[in-house]
Amino acid sequence: MPQPSSARLHEFRIVSNDKIADGIFSLVIEAPALAAAIKPGQFMNFEVPGNAQSLLRIPLSYARADAEAGTVEVWYAVVGEGTERLSRMRPGDTSTVLGPGGHGWSVPADCSRVLLVGGGIGVPPLVPLAEQLAHDGIAFDVCIGAKTASTCAGVSSFEALGAASVAVATDDGTQGHHGFVTDLAADALGQTSYDYVATCGPGVMMQKVAQAAGEAEVYCEASLERMMSCGFGACSTCNVETTEGMKGACMCGPVFDASKVVVW
Ligand SMILES: Cc1cc2nc3c(=O)[nH]c(=O)nc-3n(C[C@H](O)[C@H](O)[C@H](O)COP(=O)(O)OP(=O)(O)OC[C@H]3O[C@@H](n4cnc5c(N)ncnc54)[C@H](O)[C@@H]3O)c2cc1C
Ligand code: FES
């Protein structure tokens, strides 16, 4: 059974909102209580002002939280009207954010090596996980996939956190391996012994990663994206079909045991 949501409404002020790759922005907000509370893999629901007809908040994962500075950083892709409006907000602008939502990654106890596999804008929730692994002295390798080099974000962040390796795949071969990130993940799982795999990205990518992890008998978790209306368990728009029945991604996820996901 899902627990009551730990999410609270926080006012925030924008510190910066800058383009970091083609169509991808880094947003840093000042929201001290949220920065102190949020855990790797959890998400927030942003109210973006400027369209009275748009009632829905925008769910976004976070890439970094600095409890001392009271700031939270997200990386988002501009894909539609809401994220386009968000990209036009400027430092000093204010709004509200509901969070932290859901539950995040559950790294198994006695874990000694981890594989992180991110695709496209699925990379951000893996960054705070890498930070936690680095803090706990757990070695990790990273595979990142992107359509093309100009949309590839996160390599320097994982390198700065001390990743044992960071491998990149691009669909058009403009950076790293010419092909899918799932090729890199399958190679890594064939060559190295892992205790845990964490993945976030397009459904078809996560499904393949989960399959390769299953074949290698490594526990795998996946962070799933679903349309979300309320973000706190009241509307059922975010259901994920699992082997244990329908589960709401906003309360039971967004991170799921990959072996239990039926529909990606
Ligand atoms: C838990 C969670 C964490 C997320 N984290 C991030 C993140 O860190 N960075 C990031 O860029 N995006 C993230 N997303 C996706 C992000 O919420 C959507 O891209 C955003 O809501 C689109 O809003 P829009 O108004 O710009 O687009 P719309 O005009 O509403 O839609 C444009 C396109 O995006 C798709 N879309 C809309 N909402 C979602 C959604 N909730 N999930 C998946 N696809 C959607 C639509 O089907 C459509 O194809 C996350 C989603 C969830 C559920
Ligand atoms: S978004 Fe409403 S129940 Fe999950």
Coordinates of C-alpha atoms in Angstrom, one line a residue, residues 19-231:
K19 CA 20.7 26.2 -21.6
I20 CA 23.2 23.3 -21.0
A21 CA 22.7 21.3 -24.2
D22 CA 20.5 21.5 -27.3
G23 CA 16.9 21.9 -26.0
I24 CA 17.9 21.1 -22.4
F25 CA 18.0 23.6 -19.6
S26 CA 19.4 23.6 -16.1
L27 CA 17.1 25.3 -13.6
V28 CA 18.4 26.1 -10.1
I29 CA 15.8 27.1 -7.5
E30 CA 16.1 28.4 -4.0
A31 CA 13.8 26.3 -1.7
P32 CA 15.7 25.4 1.5
A33 CA 13.3 23.0 3.1
L34 CA 12.9 21.0 -0.1
A35 CA 16.7 21.0 -0.7
A36 CA 17.1 19.5 2.8
A37 CA 14.4 16.9 2.4
I38 CA 14.7 15.5 -1.2
K39 CA 16.3 12.1 -1.8
P40 CA 17.9 10.6 -4.9
G41 CA 15.2 9.4 -7.4
Q42 CA 12.4 11.5 -5.9
F43 CA 10.7 14.2 -8.0
M44 CA 8.9 17.6 -7.7
N45 CA 5.8 19.1 -9.3
F46 CA 6.4 22.6 -10.6
E47 CA 3.7 25.3 -11.0
V48 CA 4.8 27.4 -14.1
P49 CA 3.0 30.7 -14.2
G50 CA 1.9 32.4 -17.4
N51 CA -1.0 30.3 -18.7
A52 CA -4.3 30.5 -16.8
Q53 CA -5.7 27.6 -18.8
S54 CA -3.0 25.2 -17.8
L55 CA -3.8 23.8 -14.4
L56 CA -1.3 20.9 -14.4
R57 CA 2.0 21.1 -12.7
I58 CA 5.2 19.8 -14.4
P59 CA 6.8 16.7 -12.7
L60 CA 10.6 16.9 -12.8
S61 CA 13.4 14.9 -11.2
Y62 CA 16.3 16.6 -9.6
A63 CA 19.9 16.5 -10.6
R64 CA 21.5 18.1 -7.5
A65 CA 20.4 19.3 -4.1
D66 CA 22.6 21.5 -1.9
A67 CA 21.1 21.6 1.6
E68 CA 23.7 24.1 2.8
A69 CA 22.9 26.6 0.0
G70 CA 19.2 25.7 0.1
T71 CA 19.1 25.1 -3.7
V72 CA 17.8 22.3 -5.9
E73 CA 18.9 21.9 -9.6
V74 CA 16.8 20.2 -12.3
W75 CA 17.6 19.5 -15.9
Y76 CA 14.7 19.6 -18.3
A77 CA 14.0 19.2 -22.0
V78 CA 11.7 21.7 -23.7
V79 CA 9.1 19.4 -25.2
G80 CA 5.8 21.3 -25.1
E81 CA 4.0 24.4 -23.9
G82 CA 4.7 24.0 -20.2
T83 CA 8.4 23.4 -20.4
E84 CA 8.7 26.2 -23.0
R85 CA 7.1 28.5 -20.5
L86 CA 9.4 27.3 -17.8
S87 CA 12.4 28.0 -20.1
R88 CA 11.3 31.7 -20.2
M89 CA 11.4 32.2 -16.4
R90 CA 14.2 34.4 -15.2
P91 CA 16.4 34.6 -12.1
G92 CA 14.4 36.3 -9.3
D93 CA 11.0 34.9 -10.6
T94 CA 9.0 33.0 -8.1
S95 CA 6.4 30.2 -8.0
T96 CA 5.5 27.1 -6.1
V97 CA 6.7 23.5 -6.2
L98 CA 5.2 20.4 -4.6
G99 CA 7.7 17.9 -3.3
P100 CA 9.6 15.8 -2.6
G101 CA 7.3 13.2 -4.3
G102 CA 7.4 9.4 -4.5
H103 CA 10.2 7.2 -3.4
G104 CA 13.6 6.9 -5.0
W105 CA 16.4 4.4 -5.5
S106 CA 17.0 1.5 -3.1
V107 CA 20.6 0.5 -3.3
P108 CA 21.0 -3.0 -1.9
A109 CA 23.0 -3.4 1.3
D110 CA 26.6 -4.7 0.8
C111 CA 26.6 -3.4 -2.7
S112 CA 30.1 -3.0 -4.1
R113 CA 29.7 -2.1 -7.8
V114 CA 26.8 -0.4 -9.6
L115 CA 25.9 0.3 -13.2
L116 CA 23.9 3.4 -14.1
V117 CA 22.2 3.6 -17.5
G118 CA 20.6 6.8 -18.6
G119 CA 19.0 7.8 -21.9
G120 CA 18.2 11.3 -23.1
I121 CA 16.6 13.4 -20.4
G122 CA 16.5 10.3 -18.1
V123 CA 20.0 11.1 -17.0
P124 CA 19.2 13.7 -14.2
P125 CA 17.8 11.3 -11.5
L126 CA 21.0 9.2 -11.9
V127 CA 23.2 12.1 -10.9
P128 CA 22.2 12.4 -7.2
L129 CA 22.3 8.5 -7.0
A130 CA 26.0 8.7 -8.3
E131 CA 26.6 11.3 -5.6
Q132 CA 25.2 9.0 -2.9
L133 CA 27.3 6.1 -4.2
A134 CA 30.4 8.2 -4.2
H135 CA 29.7 9.3 -0.7
D136 CA 29.2 5.7 0.4
G137 CA 32.4 4.6 -1.3
I138 CA 30.6 2.3 -3.8
A139 CA 32.2 2.1 -7.3
F140 CA 30.0 2.9 -10.3
D141 CA 30.1 2.8 -14.1
V142 CA 27.9 5.0 -16.2
C143 CA 26.4 4.5 -19.7
I144 CA 24.7 7.5 -21.3
G145 CA 22.7 7.5 -24.5
A146 CA 21.6 10.5 -26.6
K147 CA 20.3 11.2 -30.0
T148 CA 23.3 13.3 -30.9
A149 CA 26.3 14.9 -29.2
S150 CA 24.6 18.3 -28.8
T151 CA 21.9 16.7 -26.7
C152 CA 24.2 14.6 -24.5
A153 CA 24.2 16.0 -20.9
G154 CA 25.8 14.7 -17.7
V155 CA 29.2 13.3 -18.7
S156 CA 31.3 15.8 -16.8
S157 CA 29.0 15.5 -13.7
F158 CA 29.5 11.8 -13.4
E159 CA 33.3 12.2 -14.1
A160 CA 33.5 14.8 -11.3
L161 CA 31.7 12.4 -9.0
G162 CA 34.5 9.8 -9.6
A163 CA 32.7 7.4 -11.9
A164 CA 35.0 4.4 -12.7
S165 CA 34.0 4.8 -16.3
V166 CA 31.6 6.9 -18.4
A167 CA 30.6 5.5 -21.8
V168 CA 28.5 7.4 -24.3
A169 CA 26.4 6.2 -27.2
T170 CA 24.8 8.4 -29.8
D171 CA 22.2 7.4 -32.4
D172 CA 24.1 9.2 -35.1
G173 CA 27.7 8.4 -33.9
T174 CA 28.6 12.0 -33.3
Q175 CA 29.9 11.1 -29.8
G176 CA 31.1 7.7 -28.4
H177 CA 29.6 4.5 -29.6
H178 CA 27.5 4.7 -32.8
G179 CA 24.4 2.9 -31.7
F180 CA 22.2 2.4 -28.7
V181 CA 23.2 2.8 -25.0
T182 CA 21.7 -0.7 -24.5
D183 CA 24.6 -2.1 -26.4
L184 CA 27.0 -0.5 -23.9
A185 CA 24.9 -1.7 -21.0
A186 CA 24.9 -5.3 -22.3
D187 CA 28.7 -5.2 -22.8
A188 CA 29.2 -3.8 -19.3
L189 CA 27.0 -6.4 -17.7
G190 CA 28.9 -9.1 -19.7
Q191 CA 32.4 -7.9 -18.6
T192 CA 31.9 -6.7 -15.0
S193 CA 30.2 -8.1 -12.0
Y194 CA 27.6 -5.7 -10.7
D195 CA 25.3 -5.9 -7.6
Y196 CA 22.8 -3.3 -8.8
V197 CA 21.7 -1.6 -12.0
A198 CA 19.7 1.7 -12.0
T199 CA 18.2 3.0 -15.2
C200 CA 16.1 6.0 -16.4
G201 CA 15.2 6.9 -20.0
P202 CA 12.8 5.9 -22.7
G203 CA 10.6 2.9 -21.9
V204 CA 12.0 0.6 -24.6
M205 CA 15.6 1.4 -23.4
M206 CA 14.8 0.6 -19.8
Q207 CA 13.0 -2.6 -20.8
K208 CA 16.2 -3.8 -22.6
V209 CA 18.4 -2.8 -19.7
A210 CA 16.1 -4.7 -17.3
Q211 CA 16.2 -7.7 -19.6
A212 CA 20.1 -7.7 -19.8
A213 CA 20.3 -7.2 -16.0
G214 CA 17.8 -10.1 -15.5
E215 CA 19.9 -12.4 -17.7
A216 CA 23.0 -11.4 -15.7
E217 CA 21.0 -12.0 -12.5
V218 CA 21.6 -8.4 -11.2
Y219 CA 18.9 -6.5 -9.3
C220 CA 17.7 -3.6 -11.4
E221 CA 15.5 -0.6 -10.7
A222 CA 14.0 1.7 -13.2
S223 CA 12.6 5.3 -12.9
L224 CA 9.4 5.5 -14.9
E225 CA 7.8 8.5 -16.5
R226 CA 4.1 8.7 -16.7
M227 CA 1.7 11.6 -17.3
M228 CA 0.8 13.0 -13.9
S229 CA -2.1 15.2 -13.0
C230 CA -2.1 15.5 -9.2
G231 CA 1.3 14.1 -8.2

